[in-house]
Short mmCIF file of C-alpha atoms in Angstrom, two decimals:
data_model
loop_
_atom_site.label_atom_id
_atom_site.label_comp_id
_atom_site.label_asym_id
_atom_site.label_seq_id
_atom_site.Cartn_x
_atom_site.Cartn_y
_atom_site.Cartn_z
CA UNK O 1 -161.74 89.58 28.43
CA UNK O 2 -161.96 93.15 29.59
CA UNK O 3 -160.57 93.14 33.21
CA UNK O 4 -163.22 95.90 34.48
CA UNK O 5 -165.65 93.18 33.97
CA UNK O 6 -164.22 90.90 36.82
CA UNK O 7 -164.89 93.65 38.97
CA UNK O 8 -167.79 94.26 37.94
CA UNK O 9 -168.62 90.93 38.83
CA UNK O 10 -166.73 90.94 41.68
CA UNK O 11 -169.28 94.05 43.50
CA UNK O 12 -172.34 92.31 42.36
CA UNK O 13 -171.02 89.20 44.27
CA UNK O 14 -169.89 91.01 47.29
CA UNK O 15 -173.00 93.50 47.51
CA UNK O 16 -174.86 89.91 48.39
CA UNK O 17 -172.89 88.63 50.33
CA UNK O 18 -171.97 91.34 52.49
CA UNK O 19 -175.54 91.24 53.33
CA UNK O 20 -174.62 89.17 56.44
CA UNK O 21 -173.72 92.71 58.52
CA UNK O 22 -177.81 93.15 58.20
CA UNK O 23 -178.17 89.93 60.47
CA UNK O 24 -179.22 92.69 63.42
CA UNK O 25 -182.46 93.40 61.53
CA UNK O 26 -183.09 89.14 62.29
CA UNK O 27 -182.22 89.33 66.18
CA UNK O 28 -185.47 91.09 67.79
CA UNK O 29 -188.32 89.45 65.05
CA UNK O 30 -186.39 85.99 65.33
CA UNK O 31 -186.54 85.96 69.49
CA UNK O 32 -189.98 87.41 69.63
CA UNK O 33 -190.88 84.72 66.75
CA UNK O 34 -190.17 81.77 68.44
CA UNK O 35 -189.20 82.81 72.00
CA UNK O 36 -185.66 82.73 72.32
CA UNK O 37 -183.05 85.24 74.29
CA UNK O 38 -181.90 87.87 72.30
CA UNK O 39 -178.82 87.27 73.01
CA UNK O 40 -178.58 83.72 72.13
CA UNK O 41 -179.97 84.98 68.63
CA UNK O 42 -176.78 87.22 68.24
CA UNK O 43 -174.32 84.16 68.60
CA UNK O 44 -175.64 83.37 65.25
CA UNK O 45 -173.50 86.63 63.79
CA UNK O 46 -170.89 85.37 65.15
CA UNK O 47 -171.13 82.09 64.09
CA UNK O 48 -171.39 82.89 60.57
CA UNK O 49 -168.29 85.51 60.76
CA UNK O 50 -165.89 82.69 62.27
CA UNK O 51 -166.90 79.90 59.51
CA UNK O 52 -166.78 81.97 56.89
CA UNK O 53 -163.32 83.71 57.72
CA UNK O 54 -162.25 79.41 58.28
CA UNK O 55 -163.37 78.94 55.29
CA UNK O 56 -161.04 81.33 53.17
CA UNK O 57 -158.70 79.12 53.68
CA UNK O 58 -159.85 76.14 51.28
CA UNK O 59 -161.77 78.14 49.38
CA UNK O 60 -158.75 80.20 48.40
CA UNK O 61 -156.74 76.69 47.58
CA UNK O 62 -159.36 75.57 45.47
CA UNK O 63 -159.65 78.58 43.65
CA UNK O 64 -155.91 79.11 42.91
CA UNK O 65 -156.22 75.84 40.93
CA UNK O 66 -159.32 75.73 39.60
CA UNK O 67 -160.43 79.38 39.09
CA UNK O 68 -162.55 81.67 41.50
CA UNK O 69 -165.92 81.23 38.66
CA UNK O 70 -166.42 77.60 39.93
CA UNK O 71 -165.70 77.97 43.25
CA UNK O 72 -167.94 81.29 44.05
CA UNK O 73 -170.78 79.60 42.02
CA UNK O 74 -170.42 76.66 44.77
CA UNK O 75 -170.69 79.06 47.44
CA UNK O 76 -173.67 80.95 46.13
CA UNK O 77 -175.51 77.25 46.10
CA UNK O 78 -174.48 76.78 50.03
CA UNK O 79 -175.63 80.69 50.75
CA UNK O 80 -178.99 79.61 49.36
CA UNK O 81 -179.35 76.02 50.62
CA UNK O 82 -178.23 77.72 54.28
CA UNK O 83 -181.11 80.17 53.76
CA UNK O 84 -183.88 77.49 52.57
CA UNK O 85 -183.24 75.70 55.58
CA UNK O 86 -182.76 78.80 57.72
CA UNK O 87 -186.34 79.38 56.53
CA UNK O 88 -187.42 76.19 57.59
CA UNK O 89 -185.65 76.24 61.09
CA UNK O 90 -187.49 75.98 64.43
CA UNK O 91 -184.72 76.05 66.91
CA UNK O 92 -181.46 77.88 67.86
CA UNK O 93 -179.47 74.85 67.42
CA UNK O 94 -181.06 74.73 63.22
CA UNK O 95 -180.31 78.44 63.00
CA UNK O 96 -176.56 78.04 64.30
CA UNK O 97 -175.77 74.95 61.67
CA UNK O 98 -178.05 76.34 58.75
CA UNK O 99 -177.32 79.97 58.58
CA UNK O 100 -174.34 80.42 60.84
CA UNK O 101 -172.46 77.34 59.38
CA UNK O 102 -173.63 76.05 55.96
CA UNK O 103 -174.28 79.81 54.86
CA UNK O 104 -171.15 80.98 56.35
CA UNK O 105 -168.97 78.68 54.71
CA UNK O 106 -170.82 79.63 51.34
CA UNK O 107 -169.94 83.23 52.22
CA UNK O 108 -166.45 82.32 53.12
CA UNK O 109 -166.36 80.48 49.69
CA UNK O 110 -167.29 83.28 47.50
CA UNK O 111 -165.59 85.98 49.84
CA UNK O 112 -161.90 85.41 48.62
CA UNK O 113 -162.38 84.55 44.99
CA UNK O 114 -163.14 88.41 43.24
CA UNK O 115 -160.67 89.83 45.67
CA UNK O 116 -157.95 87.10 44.55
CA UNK O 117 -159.03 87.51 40.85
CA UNK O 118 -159.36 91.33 40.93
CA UNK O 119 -155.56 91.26 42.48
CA UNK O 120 -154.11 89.39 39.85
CA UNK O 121 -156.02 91.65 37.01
CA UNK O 122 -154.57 94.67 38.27
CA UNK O 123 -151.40 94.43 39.66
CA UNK O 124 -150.69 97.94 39.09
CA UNK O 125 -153.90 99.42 41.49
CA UNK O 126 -154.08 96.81 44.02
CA UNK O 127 -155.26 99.00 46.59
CA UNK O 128 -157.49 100.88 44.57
CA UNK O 129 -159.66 97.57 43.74
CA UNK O 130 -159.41 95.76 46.21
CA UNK O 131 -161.05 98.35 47.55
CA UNK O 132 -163.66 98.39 45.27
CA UNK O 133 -164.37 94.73 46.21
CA UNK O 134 -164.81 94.49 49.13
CA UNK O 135 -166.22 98.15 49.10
CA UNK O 136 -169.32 95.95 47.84
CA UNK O 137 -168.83 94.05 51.03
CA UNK O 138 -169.90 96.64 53.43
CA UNK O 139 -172.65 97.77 51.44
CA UNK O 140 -174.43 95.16 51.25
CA UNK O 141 -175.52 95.62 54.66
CA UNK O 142 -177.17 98.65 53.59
CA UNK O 143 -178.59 98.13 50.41
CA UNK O 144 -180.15 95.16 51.35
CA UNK O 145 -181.68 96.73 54.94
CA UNK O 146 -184.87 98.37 53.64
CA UNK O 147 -185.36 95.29 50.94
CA UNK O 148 -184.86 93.01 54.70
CA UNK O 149 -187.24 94.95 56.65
CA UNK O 150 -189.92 94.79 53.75
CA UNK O 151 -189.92 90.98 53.71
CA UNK O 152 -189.73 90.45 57.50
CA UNK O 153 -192.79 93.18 57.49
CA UNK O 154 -195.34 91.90 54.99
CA UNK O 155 -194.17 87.92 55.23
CA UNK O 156 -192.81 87.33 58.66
CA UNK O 157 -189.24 86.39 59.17
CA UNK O 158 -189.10 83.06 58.59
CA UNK O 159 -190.48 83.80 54.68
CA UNK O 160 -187.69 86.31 54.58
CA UNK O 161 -185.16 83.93 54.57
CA UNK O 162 -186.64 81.79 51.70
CA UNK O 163 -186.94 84.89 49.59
CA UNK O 164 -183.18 86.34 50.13
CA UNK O 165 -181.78 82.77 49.32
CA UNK O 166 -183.82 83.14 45.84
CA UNK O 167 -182.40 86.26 45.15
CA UNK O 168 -178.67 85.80 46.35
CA UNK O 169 -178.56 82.46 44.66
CA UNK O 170 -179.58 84.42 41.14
CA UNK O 171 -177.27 87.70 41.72
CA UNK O 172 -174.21 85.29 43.39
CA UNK O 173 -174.46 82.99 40.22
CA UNK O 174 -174.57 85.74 37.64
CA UNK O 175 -171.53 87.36 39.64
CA UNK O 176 -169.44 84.40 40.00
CA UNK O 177 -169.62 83.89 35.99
CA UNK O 178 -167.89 87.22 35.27
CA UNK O 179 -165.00 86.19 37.43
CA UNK O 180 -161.96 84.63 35.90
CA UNK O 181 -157.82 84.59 36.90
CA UNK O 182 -156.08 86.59 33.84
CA UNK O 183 -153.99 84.38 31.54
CA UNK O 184 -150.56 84.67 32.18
CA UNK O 185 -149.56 86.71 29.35
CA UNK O 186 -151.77 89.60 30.02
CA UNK O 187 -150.33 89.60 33.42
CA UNK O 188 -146.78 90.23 33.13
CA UNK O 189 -147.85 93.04 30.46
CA UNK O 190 -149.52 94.60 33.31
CA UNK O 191 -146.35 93.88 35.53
CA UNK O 192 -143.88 94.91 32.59
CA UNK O 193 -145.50 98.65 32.95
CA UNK O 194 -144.60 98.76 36.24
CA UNK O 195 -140.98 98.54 37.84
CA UNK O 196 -142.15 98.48 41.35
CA UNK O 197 -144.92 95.96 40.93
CA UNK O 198 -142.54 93.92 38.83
CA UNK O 199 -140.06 93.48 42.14
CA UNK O 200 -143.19 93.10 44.77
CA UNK O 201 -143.57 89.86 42.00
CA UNK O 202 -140.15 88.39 42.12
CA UNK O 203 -141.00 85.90 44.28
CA UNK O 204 -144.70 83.80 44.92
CA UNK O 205 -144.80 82.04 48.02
CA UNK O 206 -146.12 79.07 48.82
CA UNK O 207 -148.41 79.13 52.28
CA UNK O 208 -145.48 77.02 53.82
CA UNK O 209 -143.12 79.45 52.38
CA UNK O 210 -144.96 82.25 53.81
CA UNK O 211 -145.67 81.08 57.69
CA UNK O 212 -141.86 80.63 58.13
CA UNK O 213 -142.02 84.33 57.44
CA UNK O 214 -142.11 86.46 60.54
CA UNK O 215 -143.34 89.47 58.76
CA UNK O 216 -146.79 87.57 58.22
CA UNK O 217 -147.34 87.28 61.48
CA UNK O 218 -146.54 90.96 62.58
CA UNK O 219 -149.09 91.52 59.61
CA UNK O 220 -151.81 88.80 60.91
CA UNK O 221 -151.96 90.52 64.97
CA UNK O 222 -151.80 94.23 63.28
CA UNK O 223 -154.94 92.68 61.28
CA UNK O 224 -156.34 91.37 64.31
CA UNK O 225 -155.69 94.46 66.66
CA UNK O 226 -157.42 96.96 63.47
CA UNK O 227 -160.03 95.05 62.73
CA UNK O 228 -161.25 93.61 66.34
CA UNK O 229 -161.04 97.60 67.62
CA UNK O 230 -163.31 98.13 64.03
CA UNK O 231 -165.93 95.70 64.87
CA UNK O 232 -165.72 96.38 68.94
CA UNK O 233 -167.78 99.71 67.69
CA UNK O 234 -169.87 98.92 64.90
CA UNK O 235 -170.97 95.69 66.32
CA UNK O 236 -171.91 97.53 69.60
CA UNK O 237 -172.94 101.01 67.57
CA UNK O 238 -176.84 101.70 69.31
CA UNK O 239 -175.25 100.22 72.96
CA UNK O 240 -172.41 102.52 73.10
CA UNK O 241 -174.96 105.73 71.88
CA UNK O 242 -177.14 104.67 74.79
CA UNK O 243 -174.56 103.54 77.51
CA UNK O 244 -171.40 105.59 76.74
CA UNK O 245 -172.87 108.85 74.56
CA UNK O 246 -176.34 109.32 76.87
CA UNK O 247 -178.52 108.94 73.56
CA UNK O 248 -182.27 107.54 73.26
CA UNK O 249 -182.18 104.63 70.94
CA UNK O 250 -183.35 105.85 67.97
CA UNK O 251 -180.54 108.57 68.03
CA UNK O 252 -178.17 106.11 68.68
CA UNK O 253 -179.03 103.92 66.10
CA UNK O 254 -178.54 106.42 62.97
CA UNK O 255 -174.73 105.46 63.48
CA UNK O 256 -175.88 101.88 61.99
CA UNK O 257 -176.43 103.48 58.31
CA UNK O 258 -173.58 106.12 58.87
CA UNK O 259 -171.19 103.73 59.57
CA UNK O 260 -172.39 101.51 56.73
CA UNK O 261 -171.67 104.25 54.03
CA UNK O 262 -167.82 105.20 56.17
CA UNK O 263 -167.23 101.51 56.31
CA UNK O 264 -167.76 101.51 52.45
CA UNK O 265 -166.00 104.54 51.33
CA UNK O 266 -163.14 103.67 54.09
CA UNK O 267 -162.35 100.61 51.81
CA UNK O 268 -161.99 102.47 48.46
CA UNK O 269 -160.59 105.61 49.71
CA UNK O 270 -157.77 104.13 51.86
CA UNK O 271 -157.42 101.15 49.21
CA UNK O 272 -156.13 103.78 46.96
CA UNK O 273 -154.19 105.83 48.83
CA UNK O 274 -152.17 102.80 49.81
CA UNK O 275 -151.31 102.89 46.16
CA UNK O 276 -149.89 106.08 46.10
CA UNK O 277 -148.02 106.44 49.68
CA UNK O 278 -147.52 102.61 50.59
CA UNK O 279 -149.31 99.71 51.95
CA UNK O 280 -147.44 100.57 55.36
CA UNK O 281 -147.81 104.16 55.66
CA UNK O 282 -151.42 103.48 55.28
CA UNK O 283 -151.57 101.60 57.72
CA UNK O 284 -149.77 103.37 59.96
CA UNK O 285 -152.34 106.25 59.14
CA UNK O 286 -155.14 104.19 59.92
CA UNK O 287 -153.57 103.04 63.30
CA UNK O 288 -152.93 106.85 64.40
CA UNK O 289 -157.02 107.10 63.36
CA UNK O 290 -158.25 104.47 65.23
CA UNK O 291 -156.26 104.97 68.27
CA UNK O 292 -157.03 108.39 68.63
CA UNK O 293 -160.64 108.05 68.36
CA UNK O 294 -160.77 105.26 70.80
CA UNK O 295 -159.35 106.94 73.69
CA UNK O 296 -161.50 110.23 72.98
CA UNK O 297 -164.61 108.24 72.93
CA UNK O 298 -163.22 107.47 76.33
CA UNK O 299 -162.18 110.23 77.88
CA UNK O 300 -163.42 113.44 75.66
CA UNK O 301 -166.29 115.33 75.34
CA UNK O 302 -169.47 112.94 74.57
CA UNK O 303 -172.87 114.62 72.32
CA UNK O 304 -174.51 113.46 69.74
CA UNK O 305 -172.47 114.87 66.98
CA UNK O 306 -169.07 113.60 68.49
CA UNK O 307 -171.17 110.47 68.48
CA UNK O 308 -171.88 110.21 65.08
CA UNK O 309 -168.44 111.52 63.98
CA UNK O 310 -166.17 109.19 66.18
CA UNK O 311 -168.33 105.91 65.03
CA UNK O 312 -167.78 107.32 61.34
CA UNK O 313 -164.03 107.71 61.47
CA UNK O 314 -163.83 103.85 63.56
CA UNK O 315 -166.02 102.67 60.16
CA UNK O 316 -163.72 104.44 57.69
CA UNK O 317 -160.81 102.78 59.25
CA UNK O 318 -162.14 99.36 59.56
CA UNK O 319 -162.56 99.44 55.64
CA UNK O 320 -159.35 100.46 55.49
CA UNK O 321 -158.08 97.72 57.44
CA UNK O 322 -160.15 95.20 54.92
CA UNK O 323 -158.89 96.64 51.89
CA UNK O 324 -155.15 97.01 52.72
CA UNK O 325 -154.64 93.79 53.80
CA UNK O 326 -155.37 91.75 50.32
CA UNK O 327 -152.85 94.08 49.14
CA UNK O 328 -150.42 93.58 51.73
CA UNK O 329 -150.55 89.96 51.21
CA UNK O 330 -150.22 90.17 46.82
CA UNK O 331 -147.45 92.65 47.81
CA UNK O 332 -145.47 90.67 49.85
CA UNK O 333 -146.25 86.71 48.80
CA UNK O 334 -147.18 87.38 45.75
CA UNK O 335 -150.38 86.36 43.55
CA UNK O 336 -149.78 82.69 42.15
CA UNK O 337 -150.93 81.75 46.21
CA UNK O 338 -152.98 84.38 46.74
CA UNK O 339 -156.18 83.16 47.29
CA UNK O 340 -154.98 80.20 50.15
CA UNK O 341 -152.47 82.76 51.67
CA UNK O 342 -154.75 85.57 52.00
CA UNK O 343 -157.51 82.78 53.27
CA UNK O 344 -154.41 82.40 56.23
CA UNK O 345 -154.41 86.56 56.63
CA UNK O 346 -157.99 86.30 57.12
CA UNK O 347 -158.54 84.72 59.92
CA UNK O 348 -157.37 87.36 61.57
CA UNK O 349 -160.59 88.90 61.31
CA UNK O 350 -162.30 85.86 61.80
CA UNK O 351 -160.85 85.69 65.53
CA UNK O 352 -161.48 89.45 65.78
CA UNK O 353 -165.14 88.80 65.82
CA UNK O 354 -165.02 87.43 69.46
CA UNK O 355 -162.06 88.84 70.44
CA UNK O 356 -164.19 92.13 70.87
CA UNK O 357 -166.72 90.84 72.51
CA UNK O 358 -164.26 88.88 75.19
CA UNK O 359 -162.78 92.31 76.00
CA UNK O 360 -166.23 93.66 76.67
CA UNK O 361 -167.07 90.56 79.30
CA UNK O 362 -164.28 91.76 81.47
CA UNK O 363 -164.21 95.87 80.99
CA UNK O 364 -167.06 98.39 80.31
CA UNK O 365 -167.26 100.40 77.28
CA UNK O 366 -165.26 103.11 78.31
CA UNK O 367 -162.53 100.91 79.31
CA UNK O 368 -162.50 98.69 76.27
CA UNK O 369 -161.82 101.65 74.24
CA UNK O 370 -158.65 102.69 75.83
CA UNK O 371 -157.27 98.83 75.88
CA UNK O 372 -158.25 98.31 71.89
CA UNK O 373 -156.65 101.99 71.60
CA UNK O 374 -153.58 100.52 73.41
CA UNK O 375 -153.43 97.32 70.54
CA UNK O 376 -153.54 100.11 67.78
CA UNK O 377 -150.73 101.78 69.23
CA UNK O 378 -148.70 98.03 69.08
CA UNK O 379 -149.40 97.58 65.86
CA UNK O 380 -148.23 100.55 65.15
CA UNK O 381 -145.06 100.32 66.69
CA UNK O 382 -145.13 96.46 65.03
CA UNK O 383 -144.89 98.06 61.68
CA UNK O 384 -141.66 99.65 62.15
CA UNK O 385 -140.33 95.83 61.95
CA UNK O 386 -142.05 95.09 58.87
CA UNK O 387 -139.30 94.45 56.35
CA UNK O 388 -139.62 92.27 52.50
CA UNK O 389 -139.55 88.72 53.80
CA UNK O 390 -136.90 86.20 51.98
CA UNK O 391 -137.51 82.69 51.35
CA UNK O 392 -135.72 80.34 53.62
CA UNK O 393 -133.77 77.31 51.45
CA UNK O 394 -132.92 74.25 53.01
CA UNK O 395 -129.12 73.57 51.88
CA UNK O 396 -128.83 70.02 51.37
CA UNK O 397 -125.56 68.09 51.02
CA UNK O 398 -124.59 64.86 49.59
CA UNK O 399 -122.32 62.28 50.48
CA UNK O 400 -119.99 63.24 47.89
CA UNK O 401 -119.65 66.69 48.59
CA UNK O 402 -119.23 66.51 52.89
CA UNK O 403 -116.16 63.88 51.36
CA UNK O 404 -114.89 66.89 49.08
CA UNK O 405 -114.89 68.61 51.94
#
């Protein structure tokens, strides 16, 4: 099977699921629809972000043993049964448990299987298609805005739901049928042409194997620290134009689709380079970014243009952050596990999606930016400890040989 293929299936999979970061477009029609706070509508985003990061975790089990074609063709028949009944929902409580859970657990199920399989295909650029995958990921927000607006438009918003399940459950099937795990012959070839790759691959470890690690968890608060300073800004964009920047709302909202295209291009550009100078000088690149732009956007010079450029760089190097990290954990753990022990990496980002939004209960804008800019700046300094983790064996002796002794 020709590996470009899998990736090919992998973006037309990701593209609808990565639809969810469009759930804004939901919050003003759904509260004015049926009455409800605003901000009760927004838990829903957050809902579905949690679940579906918990649900990497069995999805990537059951994919390292069955293959990621059965188990993202499961998940694309949650994503639509979430939607149907999201379209037949009346209350909050139906919209947290249709859309937020049963949808976000069929997101979470197709989520980890084309980066897994894409991985394992091409051992030699990692970096370079993973971010390509999930590349699809963050624009899928954007290509599916204007088709979102139409619906909710011309059929109200309720309708819209019962037409997007239709077409993700046709796209997500087709998708999940190009994806399959290389056989194992046409993976060492790939790992035979390449020395370094061919160390990285020495040793697969288990999940158990891999928590008794400490390097993994240096690697899951760096992920958590990146990615909750990522999503602190783009979940926040228009407030922080209006609040922080002094912009009307409609200025402040044209970060939404710039961010959307940095957030994209973030994840293939920076996937790549990590291929080229390291996995950890990336990151250590992308930390520098981050934490720099954070503590201008509190204390330098705020206009429109610095607007739009500082929320551009923070969306480049959150899709950094979500293409290294895949990566990272091949890299280290290997790719016979990878789908289970990157599900484990992942809920980093799963926590990250309240973990924002806690900070910003307790400090304004202005202040939240310098204390996520502080996090960067630790996970910077973690990576300096980041060395190849070993396996820890249990020596066990028998009776005979504590005699011998």
């Amino acid at each position: 099977m020709n590996r470009w293929l899998v990736v090919l299936g992998a973006i037309i999979v990701q593209v609808n699921i990565g639809a969810v970061y469009a759930w804004s477009l939901f919050n003003q029609p759904l509260a004015e629809t049926f009455g409800w706070a605003r901000e009760d509508v927004v838990i829903t985003f957050s809902i579905t972000i949690a679940v579906s990061a918990f649900t990497t975790i069995f999805a990537g089990k059951l994919q390292d043993k069955i293959g990621p074609r059965w188990v993202a063709t499961a998940g694309g028949f949650l994503l639509a049964a979430g939607l149907l009944l999201t379209s037949q929902a009346t209350t909050l409580i139906e919209i947290y448990l249709s859309y937020g859970v049963l949808a976000g657990a069929g997101i979470g199920m197709v989520y980890v299987c084309p980066l897994s399989a894409c991985v394992k295909w091409f051992p030699d650029k990692r970096g370079l298609i993973s971010g390509i995958a999930v590349g699809g990921f963050g624009l899928g927000g954007l290509i599916f805005q204007p088709v979102i607006r139409f619906f909710i438009t011309n059929y109200g918003v309720s309708d819209t739901f019962l037409y997007l399940a239709i077409i993700y459950f046709i796209l997500v099937i087709i998708g999940a049928q190009l994806l399959r795990n290389p056989p194992s012959e046409k993976a060492n070839d790939a790992l035979a042409s390449n020395n370094q790759v061919k160390r990285n691959e020495a040793k697969q470890f288990s999940t158990k194997e891999m928590l008794r690690t400490y390097p993994f968890y240096l690697f899951w608060f760096m992920f958590l620290f990146g990615s909750m300073a990522g999503l602190m800004v783009i979940s926040f964009a228009v407030d922080i134009g209006v609040d922080v920047f002094q912009l009307d709302v409609a200025k402040a909202a044209n970060a939404v689709m710039v961010i959307a295209l940095f957030n994209a291009s973030g994840r293939i550009v920076l996937g790549n380079l990590s291929d080229h100078i390291g996995r950890i000088n990336t990151l250590r690149l992308i930390y520098i970014l981050t934490a720099a732009t954070l503590i201008y956007m509190s204390v330098g010079i705020l206009n429109y243009p610095m607007f739009l450029i500082t929320t551009s760089l923070m969306g480049f190097c959150f899709g950094g952050y979500l293409a290294v990290y895949p990566s990272v954990t091949a890299d280290y753990y290997g790719t016979k596990n990878m789908g289970i022990n990157y599900g484990f990496m992942y809920q980093a980002y799963g926590i990250s999606s309240f973990a924002g939004t806690f900070i910003l209960s307790f400090f304004p804008f202005s202040q939240a930016f310098i204390v996520a800019g502080v996090l960067c700046i630790v996970a910077l300094v973690m990576s300096t400890f980041i060395v190849t983790p070993e396996k820890h064996r249990r020596v066990n002796f028998s009776v005979k040989q504590v005699d011998e002794v």
